[in-house]
CSV table of C-alpha atoms in Angstrom, one decimal:
chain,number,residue,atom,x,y,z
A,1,UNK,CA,-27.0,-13.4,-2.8
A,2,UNK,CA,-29.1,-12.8,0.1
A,3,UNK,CA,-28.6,-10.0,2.7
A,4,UNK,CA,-27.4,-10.0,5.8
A,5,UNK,CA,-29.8,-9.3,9.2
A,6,UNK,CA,-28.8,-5.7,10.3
A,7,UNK,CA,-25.9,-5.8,12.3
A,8,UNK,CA,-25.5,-4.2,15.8
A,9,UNK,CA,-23.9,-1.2,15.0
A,10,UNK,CA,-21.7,-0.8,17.9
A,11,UNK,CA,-17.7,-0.6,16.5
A,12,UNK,CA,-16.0,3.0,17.4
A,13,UNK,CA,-12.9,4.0,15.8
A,14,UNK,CA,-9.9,2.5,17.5
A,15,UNK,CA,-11.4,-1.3,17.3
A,16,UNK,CA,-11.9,-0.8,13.3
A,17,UNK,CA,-8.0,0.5,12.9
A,18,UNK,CA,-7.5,-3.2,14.7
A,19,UNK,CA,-9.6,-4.9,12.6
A,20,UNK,CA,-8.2,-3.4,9.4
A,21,UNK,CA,-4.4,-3.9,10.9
A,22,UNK,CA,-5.5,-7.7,12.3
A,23,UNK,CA,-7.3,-8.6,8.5
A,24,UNK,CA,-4.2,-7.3,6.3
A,25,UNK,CA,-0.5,-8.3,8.4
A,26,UNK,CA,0.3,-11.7,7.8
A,27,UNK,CA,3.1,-14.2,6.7
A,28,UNK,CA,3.7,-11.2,3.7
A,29,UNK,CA,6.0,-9.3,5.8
A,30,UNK,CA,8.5,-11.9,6.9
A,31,UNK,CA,8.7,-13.4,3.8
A,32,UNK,CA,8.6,-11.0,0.6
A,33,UNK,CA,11.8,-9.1,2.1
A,34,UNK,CA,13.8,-11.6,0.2
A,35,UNK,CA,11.8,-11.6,-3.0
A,36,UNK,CA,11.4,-7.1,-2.9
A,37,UNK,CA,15.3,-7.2,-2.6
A,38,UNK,CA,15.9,-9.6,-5.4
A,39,UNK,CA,13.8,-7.7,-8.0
A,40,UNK,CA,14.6,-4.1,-7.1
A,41,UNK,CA,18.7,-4.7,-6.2
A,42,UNK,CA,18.9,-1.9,-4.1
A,43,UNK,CA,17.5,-1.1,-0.8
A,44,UNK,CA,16.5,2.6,-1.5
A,45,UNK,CA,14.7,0.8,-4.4
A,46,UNK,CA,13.4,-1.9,-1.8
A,47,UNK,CA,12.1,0.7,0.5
A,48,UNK,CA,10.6,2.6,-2.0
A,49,UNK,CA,8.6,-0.6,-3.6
A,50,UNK,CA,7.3,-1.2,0.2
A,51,UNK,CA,6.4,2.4,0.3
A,52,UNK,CA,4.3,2.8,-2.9
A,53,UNK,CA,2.8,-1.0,-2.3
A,54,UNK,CA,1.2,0.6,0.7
A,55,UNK,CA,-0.2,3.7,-0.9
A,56,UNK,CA,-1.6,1.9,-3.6
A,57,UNK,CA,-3.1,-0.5,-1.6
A,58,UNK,CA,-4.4,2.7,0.8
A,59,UNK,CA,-6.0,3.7,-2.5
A,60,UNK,CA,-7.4,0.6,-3.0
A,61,UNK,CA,-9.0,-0.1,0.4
A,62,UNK,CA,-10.5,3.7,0.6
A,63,UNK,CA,-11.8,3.1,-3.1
A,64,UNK,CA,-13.0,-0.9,-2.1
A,65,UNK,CA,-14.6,0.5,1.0
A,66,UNK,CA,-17.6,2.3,-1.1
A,67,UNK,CA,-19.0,-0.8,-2.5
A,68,UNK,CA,-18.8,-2.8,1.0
A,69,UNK,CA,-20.3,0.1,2.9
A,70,UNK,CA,-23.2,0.4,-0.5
A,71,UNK,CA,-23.9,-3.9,-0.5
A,72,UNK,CA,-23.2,-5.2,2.7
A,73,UNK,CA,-23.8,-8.6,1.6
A,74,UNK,CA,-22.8,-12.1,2.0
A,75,UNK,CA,-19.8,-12.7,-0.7
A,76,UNK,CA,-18.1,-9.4,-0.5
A,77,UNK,CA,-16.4,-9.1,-3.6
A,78,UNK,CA,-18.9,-11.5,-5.5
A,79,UNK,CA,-21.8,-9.0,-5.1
A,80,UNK,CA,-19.6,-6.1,-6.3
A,81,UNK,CA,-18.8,-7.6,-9.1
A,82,UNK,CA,-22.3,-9.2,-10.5
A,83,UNK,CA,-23.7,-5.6,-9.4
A,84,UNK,CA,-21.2,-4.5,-12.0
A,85,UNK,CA,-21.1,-6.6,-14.8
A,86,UNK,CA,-22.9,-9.3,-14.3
A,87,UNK,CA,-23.3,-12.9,-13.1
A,88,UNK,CA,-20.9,-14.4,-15.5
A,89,UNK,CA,-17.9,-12.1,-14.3
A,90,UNK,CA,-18.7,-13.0,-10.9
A,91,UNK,CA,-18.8,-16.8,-11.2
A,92,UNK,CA,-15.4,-16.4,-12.9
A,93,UNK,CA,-14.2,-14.2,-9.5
A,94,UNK,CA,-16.0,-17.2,-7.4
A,95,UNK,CA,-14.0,-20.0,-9.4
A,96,UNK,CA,-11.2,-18.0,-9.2
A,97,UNK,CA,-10.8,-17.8,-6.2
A,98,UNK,CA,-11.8,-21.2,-5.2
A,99,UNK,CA,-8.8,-23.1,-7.6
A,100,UNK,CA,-6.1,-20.1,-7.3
A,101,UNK,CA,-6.3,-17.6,-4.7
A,102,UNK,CA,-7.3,-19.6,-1.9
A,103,UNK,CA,-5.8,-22.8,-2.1
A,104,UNK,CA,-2.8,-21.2,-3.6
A,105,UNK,CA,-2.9,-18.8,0.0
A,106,UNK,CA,-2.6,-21.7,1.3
A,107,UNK,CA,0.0,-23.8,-0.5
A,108,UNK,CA,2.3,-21.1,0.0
A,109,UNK,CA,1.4,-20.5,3.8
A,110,UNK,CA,2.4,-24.3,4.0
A,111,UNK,CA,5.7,-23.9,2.1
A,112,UNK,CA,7.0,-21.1,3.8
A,113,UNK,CA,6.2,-22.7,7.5
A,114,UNK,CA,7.4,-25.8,6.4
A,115,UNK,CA,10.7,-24.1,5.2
A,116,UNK,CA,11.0,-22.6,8.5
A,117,UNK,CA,10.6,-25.2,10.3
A,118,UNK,CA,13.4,-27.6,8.6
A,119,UNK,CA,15.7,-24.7,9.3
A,120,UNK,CA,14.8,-23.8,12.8
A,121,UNK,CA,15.5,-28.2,13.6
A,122,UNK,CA,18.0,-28.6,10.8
A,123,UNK,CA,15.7,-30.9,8.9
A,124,UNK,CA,16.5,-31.6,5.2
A,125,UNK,CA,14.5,-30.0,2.4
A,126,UNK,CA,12.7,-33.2,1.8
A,127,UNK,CA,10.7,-32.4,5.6
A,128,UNK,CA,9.8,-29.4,3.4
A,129,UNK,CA,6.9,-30.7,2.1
A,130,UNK,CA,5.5,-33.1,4.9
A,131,UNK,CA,5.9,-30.2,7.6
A,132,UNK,CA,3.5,-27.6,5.3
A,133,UNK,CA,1.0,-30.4,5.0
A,134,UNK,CA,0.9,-31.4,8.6
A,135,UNK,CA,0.3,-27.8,9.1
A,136,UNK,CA,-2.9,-27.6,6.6
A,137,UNK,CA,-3.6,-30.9,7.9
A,138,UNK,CA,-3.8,-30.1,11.6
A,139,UNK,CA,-5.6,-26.5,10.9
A,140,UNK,CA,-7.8,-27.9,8.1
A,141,UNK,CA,-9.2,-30.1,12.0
A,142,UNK,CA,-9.4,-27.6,13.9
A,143,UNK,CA,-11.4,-25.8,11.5
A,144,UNK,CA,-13.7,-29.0,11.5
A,145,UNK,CA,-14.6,-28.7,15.5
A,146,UNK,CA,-16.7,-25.4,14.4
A,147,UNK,CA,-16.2,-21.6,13.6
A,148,UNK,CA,-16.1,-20.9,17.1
A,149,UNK,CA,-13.0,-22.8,18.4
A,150,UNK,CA,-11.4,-21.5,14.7
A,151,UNK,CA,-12.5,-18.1,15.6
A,152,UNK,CA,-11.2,-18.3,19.0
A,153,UNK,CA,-7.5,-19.6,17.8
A,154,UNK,CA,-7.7,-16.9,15.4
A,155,UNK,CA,-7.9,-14.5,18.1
A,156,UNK,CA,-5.1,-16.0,20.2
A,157,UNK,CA,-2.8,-15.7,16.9
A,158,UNK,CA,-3.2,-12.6,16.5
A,159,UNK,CA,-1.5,-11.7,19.6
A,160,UNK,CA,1.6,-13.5,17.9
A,161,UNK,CA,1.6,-11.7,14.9
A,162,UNK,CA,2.5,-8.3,16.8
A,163,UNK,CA,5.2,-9.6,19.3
A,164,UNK,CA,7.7,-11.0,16.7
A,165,UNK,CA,7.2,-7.8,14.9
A,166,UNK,CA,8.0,-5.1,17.5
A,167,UNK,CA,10.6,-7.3,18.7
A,168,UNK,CA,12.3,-7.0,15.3
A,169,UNK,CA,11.7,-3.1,14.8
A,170,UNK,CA,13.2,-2.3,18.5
A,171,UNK,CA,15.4,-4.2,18.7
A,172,UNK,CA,16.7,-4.3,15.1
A,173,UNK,CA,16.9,-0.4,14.9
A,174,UNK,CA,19.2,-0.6,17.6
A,175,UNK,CA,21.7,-2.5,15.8
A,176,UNK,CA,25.3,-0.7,15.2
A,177,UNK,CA,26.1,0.8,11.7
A,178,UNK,CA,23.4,2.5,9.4
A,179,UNK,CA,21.8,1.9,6.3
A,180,UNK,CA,22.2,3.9,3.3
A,181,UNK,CA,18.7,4.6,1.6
A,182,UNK,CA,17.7,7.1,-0.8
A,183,UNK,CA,14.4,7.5,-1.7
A,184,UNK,CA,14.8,10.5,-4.5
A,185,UNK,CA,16.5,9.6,-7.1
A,186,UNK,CA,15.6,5.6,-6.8
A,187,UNK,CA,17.8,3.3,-8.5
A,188,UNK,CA,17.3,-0.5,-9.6
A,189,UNK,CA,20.9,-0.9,-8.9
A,190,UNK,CA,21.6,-4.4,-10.6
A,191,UNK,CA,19.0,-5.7,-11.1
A,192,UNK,CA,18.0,-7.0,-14.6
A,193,UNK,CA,15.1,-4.8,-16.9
A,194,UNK,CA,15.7,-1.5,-15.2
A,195,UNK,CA,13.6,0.5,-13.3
A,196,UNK,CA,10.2,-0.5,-14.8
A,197,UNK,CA,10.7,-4.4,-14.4
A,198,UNK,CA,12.3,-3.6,-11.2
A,199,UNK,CA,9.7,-1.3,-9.7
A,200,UNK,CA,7.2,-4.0,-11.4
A,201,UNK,CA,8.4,-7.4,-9.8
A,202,UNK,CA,8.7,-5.6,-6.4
A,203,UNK,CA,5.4,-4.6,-6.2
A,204,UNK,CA,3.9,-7.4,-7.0
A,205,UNK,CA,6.2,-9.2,-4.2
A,206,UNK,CA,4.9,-6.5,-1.4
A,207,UNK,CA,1.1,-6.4,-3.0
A,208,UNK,CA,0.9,-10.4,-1.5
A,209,UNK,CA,2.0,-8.7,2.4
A,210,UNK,CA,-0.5,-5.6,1.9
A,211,UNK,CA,-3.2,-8.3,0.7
A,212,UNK,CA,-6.4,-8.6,2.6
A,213,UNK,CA,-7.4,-4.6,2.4
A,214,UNK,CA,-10.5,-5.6,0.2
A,215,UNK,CA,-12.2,-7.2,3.4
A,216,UNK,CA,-11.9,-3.5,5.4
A,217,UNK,CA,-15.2,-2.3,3.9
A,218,UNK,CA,-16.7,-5.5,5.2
A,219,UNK,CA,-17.0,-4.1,8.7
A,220,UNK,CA,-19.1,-1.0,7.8
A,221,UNK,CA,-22.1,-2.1,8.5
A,222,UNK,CA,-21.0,-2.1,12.3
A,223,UNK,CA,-19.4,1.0,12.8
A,224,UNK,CA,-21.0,3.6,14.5
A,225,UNK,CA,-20.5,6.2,12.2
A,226,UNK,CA,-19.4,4.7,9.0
A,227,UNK,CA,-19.4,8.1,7.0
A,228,UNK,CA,-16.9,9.2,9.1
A,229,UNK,CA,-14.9,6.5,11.0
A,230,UNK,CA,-14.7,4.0,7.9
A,231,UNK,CA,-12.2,6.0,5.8
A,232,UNK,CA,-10.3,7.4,9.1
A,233,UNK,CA,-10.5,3.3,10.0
A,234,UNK,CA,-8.9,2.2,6.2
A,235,UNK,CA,-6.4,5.5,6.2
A,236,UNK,CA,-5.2,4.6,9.6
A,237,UNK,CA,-4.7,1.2,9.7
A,238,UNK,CA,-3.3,0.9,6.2
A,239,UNK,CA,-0.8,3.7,7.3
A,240,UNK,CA,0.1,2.0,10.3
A,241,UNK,CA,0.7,-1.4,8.3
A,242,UNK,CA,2.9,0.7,5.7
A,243,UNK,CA,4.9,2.2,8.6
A,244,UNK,CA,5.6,-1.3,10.1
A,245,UNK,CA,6.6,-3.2,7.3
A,246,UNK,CA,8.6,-0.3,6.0
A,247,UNK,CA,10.5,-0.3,10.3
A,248,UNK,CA,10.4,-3.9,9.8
A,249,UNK,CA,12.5,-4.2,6.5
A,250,UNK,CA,14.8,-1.5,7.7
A,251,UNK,CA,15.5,-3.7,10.8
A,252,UNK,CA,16.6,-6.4,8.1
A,253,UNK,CA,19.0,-4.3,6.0
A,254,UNK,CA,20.3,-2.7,9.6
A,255,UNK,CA,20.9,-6.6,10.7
A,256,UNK,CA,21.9,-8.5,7.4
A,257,UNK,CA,23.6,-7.0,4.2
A,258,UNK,CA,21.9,-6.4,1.4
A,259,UNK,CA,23.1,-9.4,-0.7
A,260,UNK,CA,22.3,-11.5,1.9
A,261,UNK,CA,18.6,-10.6,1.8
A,262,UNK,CA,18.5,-11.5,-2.1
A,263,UNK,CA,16.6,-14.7,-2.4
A,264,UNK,CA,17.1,-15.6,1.1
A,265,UNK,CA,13.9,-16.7,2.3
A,266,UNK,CA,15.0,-17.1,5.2
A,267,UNK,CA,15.5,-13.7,6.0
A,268,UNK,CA,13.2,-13.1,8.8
A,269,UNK,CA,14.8,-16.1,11.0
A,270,UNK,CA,18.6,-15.1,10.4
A,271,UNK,CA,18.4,-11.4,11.1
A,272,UNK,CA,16.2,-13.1,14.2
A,273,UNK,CA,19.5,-14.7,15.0
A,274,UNK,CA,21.5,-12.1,13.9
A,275,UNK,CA,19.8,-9.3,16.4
A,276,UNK,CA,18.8,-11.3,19.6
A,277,UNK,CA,21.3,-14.4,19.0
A,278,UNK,CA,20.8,-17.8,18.2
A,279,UNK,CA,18.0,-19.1,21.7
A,280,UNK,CA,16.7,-15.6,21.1
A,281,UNK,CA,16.3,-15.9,17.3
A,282,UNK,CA,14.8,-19.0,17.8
A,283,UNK,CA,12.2,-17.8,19.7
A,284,UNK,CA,11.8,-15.6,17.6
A,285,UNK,CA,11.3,-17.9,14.6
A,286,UNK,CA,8.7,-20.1,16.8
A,287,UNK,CA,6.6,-16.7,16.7
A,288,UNK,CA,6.9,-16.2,13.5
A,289,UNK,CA,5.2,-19.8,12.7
A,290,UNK,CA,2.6,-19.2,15.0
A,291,UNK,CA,2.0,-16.2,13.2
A,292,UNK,CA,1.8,-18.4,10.1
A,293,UNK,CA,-0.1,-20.7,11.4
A,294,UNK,CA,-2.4,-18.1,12.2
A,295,UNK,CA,-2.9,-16.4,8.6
A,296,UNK,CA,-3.3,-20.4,7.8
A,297,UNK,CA,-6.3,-21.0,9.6
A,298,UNK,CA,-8.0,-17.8,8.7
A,299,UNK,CA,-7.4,-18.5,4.8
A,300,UNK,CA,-8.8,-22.0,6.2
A,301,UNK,CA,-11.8,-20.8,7.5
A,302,UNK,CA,-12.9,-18.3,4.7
A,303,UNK,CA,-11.9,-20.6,1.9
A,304,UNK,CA,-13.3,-23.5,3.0
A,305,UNK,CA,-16.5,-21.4,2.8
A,306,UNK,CA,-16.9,-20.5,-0.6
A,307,UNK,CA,-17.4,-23.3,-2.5
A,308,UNK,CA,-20.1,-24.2,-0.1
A,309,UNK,CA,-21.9,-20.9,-1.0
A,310,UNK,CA,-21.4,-21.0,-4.4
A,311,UNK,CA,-23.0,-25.0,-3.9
A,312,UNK,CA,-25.9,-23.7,-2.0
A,313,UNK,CA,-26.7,-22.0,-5.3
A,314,UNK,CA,-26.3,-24.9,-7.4
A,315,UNK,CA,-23.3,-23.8,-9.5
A,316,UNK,CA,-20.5,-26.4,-9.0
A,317,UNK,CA,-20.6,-30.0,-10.0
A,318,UNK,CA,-21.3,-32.1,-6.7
A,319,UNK,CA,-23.1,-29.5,-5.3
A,320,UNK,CA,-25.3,-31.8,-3.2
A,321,UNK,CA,-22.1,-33.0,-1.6
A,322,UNK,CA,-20.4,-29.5,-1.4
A,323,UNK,CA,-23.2,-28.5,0.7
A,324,UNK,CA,-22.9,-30.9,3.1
A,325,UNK,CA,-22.2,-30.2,7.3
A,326,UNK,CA,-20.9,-32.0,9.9
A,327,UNK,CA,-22.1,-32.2,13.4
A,328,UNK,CA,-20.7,-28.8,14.2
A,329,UNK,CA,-22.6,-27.0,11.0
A,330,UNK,CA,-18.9,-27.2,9.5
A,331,UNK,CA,-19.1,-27.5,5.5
A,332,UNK,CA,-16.1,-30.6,5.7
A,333,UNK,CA,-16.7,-32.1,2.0
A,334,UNK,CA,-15.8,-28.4,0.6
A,335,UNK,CA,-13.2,-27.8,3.5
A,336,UNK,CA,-12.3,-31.6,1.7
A,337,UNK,CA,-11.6,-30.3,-1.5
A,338,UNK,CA,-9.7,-26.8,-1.0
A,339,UNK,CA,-7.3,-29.1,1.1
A,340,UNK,CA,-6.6,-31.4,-1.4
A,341,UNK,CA,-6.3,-28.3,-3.9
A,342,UNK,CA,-3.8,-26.5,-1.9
A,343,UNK,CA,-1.6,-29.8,-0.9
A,344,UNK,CA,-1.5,-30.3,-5.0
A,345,UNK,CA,-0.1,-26.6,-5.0
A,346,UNK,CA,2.3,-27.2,-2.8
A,347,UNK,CA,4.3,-29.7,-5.1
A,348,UNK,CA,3.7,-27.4,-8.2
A,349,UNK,CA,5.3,-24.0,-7.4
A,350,UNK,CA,7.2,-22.5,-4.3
A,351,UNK,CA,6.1,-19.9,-2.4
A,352,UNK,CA,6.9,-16.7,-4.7
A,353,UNK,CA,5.7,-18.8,-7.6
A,354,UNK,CA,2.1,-19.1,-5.8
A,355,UNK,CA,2.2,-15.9,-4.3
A,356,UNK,CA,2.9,-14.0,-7.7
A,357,UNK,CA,0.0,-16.5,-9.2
A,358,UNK,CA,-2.6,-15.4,-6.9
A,359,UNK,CA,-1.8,-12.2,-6.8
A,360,UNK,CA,-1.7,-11.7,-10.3
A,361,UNK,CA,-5.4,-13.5,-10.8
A,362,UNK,CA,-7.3,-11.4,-7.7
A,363,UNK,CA,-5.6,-7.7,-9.1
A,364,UNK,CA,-7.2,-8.7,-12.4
A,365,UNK,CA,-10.5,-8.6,-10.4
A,366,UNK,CA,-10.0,-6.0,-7.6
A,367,UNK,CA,-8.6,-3.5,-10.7
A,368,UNK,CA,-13.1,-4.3,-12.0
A,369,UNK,CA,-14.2,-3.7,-8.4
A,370,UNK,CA,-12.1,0.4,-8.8
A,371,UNK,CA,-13.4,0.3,-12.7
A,372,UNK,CA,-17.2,-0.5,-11.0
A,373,UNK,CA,-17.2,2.5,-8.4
A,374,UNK,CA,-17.2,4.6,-11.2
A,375,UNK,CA,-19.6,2.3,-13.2
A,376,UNK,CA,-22.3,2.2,-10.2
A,377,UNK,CA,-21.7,6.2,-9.7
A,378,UNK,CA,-23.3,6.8,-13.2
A,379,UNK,CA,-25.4,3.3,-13.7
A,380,UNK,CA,-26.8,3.9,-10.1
A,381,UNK,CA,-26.8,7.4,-8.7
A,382,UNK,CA,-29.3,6.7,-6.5
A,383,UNK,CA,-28.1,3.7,-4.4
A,384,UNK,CA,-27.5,4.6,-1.0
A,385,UNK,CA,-24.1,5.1,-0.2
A,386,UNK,CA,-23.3,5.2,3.5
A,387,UNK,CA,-19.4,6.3,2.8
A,388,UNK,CA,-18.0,7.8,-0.5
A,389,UNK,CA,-14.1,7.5,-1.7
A,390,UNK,CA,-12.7,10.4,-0.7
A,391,UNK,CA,-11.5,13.2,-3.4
A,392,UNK,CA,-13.3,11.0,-6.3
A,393,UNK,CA,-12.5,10.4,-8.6
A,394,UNK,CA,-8.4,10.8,-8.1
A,395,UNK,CA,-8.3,8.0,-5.2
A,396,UNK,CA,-10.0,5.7,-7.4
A,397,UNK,CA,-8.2,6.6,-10.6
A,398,UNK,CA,-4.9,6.1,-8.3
A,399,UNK,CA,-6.2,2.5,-7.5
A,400,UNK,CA,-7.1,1.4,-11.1
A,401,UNK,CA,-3.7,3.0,-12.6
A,402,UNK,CA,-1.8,1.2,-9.6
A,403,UNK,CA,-3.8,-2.1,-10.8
A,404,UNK,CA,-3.0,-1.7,-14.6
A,405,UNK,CA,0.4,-1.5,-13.9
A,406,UNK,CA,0.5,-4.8,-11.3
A,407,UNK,CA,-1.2,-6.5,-14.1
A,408,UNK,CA,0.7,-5.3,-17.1
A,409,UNK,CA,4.4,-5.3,-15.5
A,410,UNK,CA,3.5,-9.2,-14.6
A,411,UNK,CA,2.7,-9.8,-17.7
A,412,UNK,CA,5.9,-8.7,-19.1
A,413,UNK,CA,7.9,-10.0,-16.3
A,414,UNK,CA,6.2,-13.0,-15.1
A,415,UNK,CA,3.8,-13.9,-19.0
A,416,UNK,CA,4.1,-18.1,-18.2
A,417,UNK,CA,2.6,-18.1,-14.6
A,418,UNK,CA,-0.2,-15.1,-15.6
A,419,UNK,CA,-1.0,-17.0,-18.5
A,420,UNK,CA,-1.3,-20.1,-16.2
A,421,UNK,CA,-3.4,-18.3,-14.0
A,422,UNK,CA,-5.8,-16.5,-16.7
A,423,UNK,CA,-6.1,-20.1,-18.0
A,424,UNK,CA,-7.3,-21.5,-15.2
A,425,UNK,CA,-9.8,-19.1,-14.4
A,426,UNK,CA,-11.3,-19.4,-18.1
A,427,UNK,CA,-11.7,-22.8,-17.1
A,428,UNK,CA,-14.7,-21.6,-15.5
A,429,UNK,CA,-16.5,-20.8,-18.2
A,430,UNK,CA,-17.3,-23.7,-20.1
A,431,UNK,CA,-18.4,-24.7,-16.7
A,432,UNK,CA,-20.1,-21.9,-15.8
A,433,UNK,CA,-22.7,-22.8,-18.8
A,434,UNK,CA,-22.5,-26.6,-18.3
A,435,UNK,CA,-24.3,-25.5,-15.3
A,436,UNK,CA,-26.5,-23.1,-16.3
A,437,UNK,CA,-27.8,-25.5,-19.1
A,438,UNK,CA,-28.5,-27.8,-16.0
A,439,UNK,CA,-30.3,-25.9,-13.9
């Protein structure tokens, strides 16, 4: 992996808490309400799920941050992990995340706007489908006219992400009648497995909203003062994220009952309609898909970029076509493919299906990235490390322990679609020395 030029070192606090806040909120928030409520069956249990999702994640961004602020390098998480263990374990992340967690990103980004959007016009379930791909469609095209007109839509949909969300917090606080939480002792109330399965299926519903906090670290090398700023940037902006999706799910159980949260994944547009009516709640909604549509072409524009580096090296069948550009130095024939991957998703699982999926597969490897601070620390004392984890080795101990149990509760709850997922990315291997042997 080669090294990026040095980069103007000109961020300050405040815009890095923005960065960290803009990279992590998403369609998560509006979506995984439904999915936290149906596994925990209470909403002091719901609350509580959303509360340790975000400190776990906290832990994970502070202890993820070390490594990006250490090897500032193009592929992120790739370079951890070969720096780690090796080129084989990091060609498995690569094909990872080209066949699961970025197509299925996608997929389910699709679903759930497509969902939406038959229920905001009354469509039948059969415009389902056909709406999610026009959306991957139309943003997979945009993403073709260059990384500047993508960059600049991503900017604009940024500015939707935040309306819909106050909007709901306000407003939705201000609702009549109270909601009855308990955080100490939690209960599962009825929900099937008790508090282990419970406290299990949750998180891994909230750990697909809190997703995203392993790019934080990425923007180190142009802070100011990444020693200090960095881990104040991470804390900060992971705090604040916590705080809103914990306001924001509040604002559901103050507008809907709890029961009619479960499975409903259409929570988000009916306590919409349930706080500011049913014009306001639309508008409301319409925000909400932008927001989507938002998250969409950001997955779009990173994913689309990965098999392209991993062609550049010669490590994916067709890599002479994988590498190709269009007039606007866009990489179509891979943006080609991860299209056709994630429209292929789309009629094989529904969005919690793909969500849980991905999730599972990229904890597997972020859980290696905790395990590898530790590793470098002792393998490579004297690599220069611009920030440390904080209180080391608890913070990273808290993000491996956090990662275990993600990985081992889906495993108990969820063994078909892990098993699906660790299948598929031990497909890699034979090809990953198919392709050695050719080069």
């Amino acid at each position: 992996m080669a090294t990026d030029q040095k980069l103007n070192r000109t961020m300050t606090l405040v815009p890095a808490i923005s960065t960290v806040m803009g990279t992590v909120i998403g369609a998560g928030v509006f979506y995984k309400a439904s999915s936290v409520a149906d596994a925990t069956g209470s909403t002091s249990m719901s609350l509580f799920v959303w509360l340790v999702g975000g400190l776990i994640s906290l832990a994970a961004g502070l202890t993820g941050a070390e490594l990006a602020a250490a090897l500032p390098q193009t592929g992120g998480m790739l370079v951890y992990i070969e720096r780690a263990y090796g080129k084989l374990a990091s060609y498995l992340l690569g094909w990872a995340q080209i066949i699961i967690y970025f197509p299925a990103s996608i997929a389910a980004k699709g679903v759930i706007f497509g969902t939406q959007v038959a229920n905001l016009l009354h469509w039948s379930s059969a415009a389902i489908i056909p709406s999610g791909i026009a959306a991957l469609v139309s943003v997979a095209m945009i993403n073709m006219l260059g990384s500047k007109i993508a960059g600049q839509f991503q900017s604009i949909t940024l500015f939707f992400k935040l309306i819909p969300l106050a909007l709901i917090i306000i407003f939705g606080l201000l609702q009549p009648g109270g909601v009855d939480v308990s955080l100490f002792p939690v209960s599962p109330g009825h929900a099937v497995g008790g508090w282990a399965t419970a406290m299990g299926a949750g998180l891994l519903a909230t750990m697909y909203a809190y997703d995203g906090w392993i790019h934080v670290g990425n923007i180190a090398g142009e802070m100011k003062n990444p020693t200090r700023d960095l881990p104040r940037a991470i804390a900060g902006g992971l705090l604040g994220i916590m705080i809103i999706y914990l306001l924001v799910n509040y604002s559901f159980l103050h507008a809907l009952p709890f029961h009619a949260i479960q499975g409903n994944q259409n929570t988000a547009m009916d306590a919409a309609q349930q706080i500011f009516g049913g014009f306001g709640g639309k508008l409301i909604t319409i925000g909400i898909l932008i927001s989507i549509y938002g998250t969409l072409n950001g997955y779009t524009m990173t994913g689309m970029r990965l098999p392209y580096a991993m062609a550049l090296e010669n490590s994916l069948p067709f890599s002479k076509h994988l590498v190709k550009l269009n007039r606007f130095k866009i990489p179509y024939i891979a943006g080609i493919f991860e299209l056709i991957v994630a429209i292929a998703l789309m009629f094989v699982g529904g969005f919690d299906t793909l969500t849980d999926m991905l999730i599972f597969v990229i904890w597997l490897f972020y859980t290696m990235v905790f395990i590898a601070v530790i590793k470098l620390r002792r393998t490579e004392p004297d690599l220069k490390r611009p920030y440390r984890v904080p209180f080391y080795p608890v913070v990273p101990i808290i993000a491996i322990l956090g990662g275990v149990f993600i990985i081992g509760m889906t495993l108990m709850t969820e063994f078909k679609l892990a098993m699906i997922g660790v299948l598929a990315t031990l497909a890699g291997l034979p090809l990953y020395y198919f392709m050695q042997k050719r080069k």
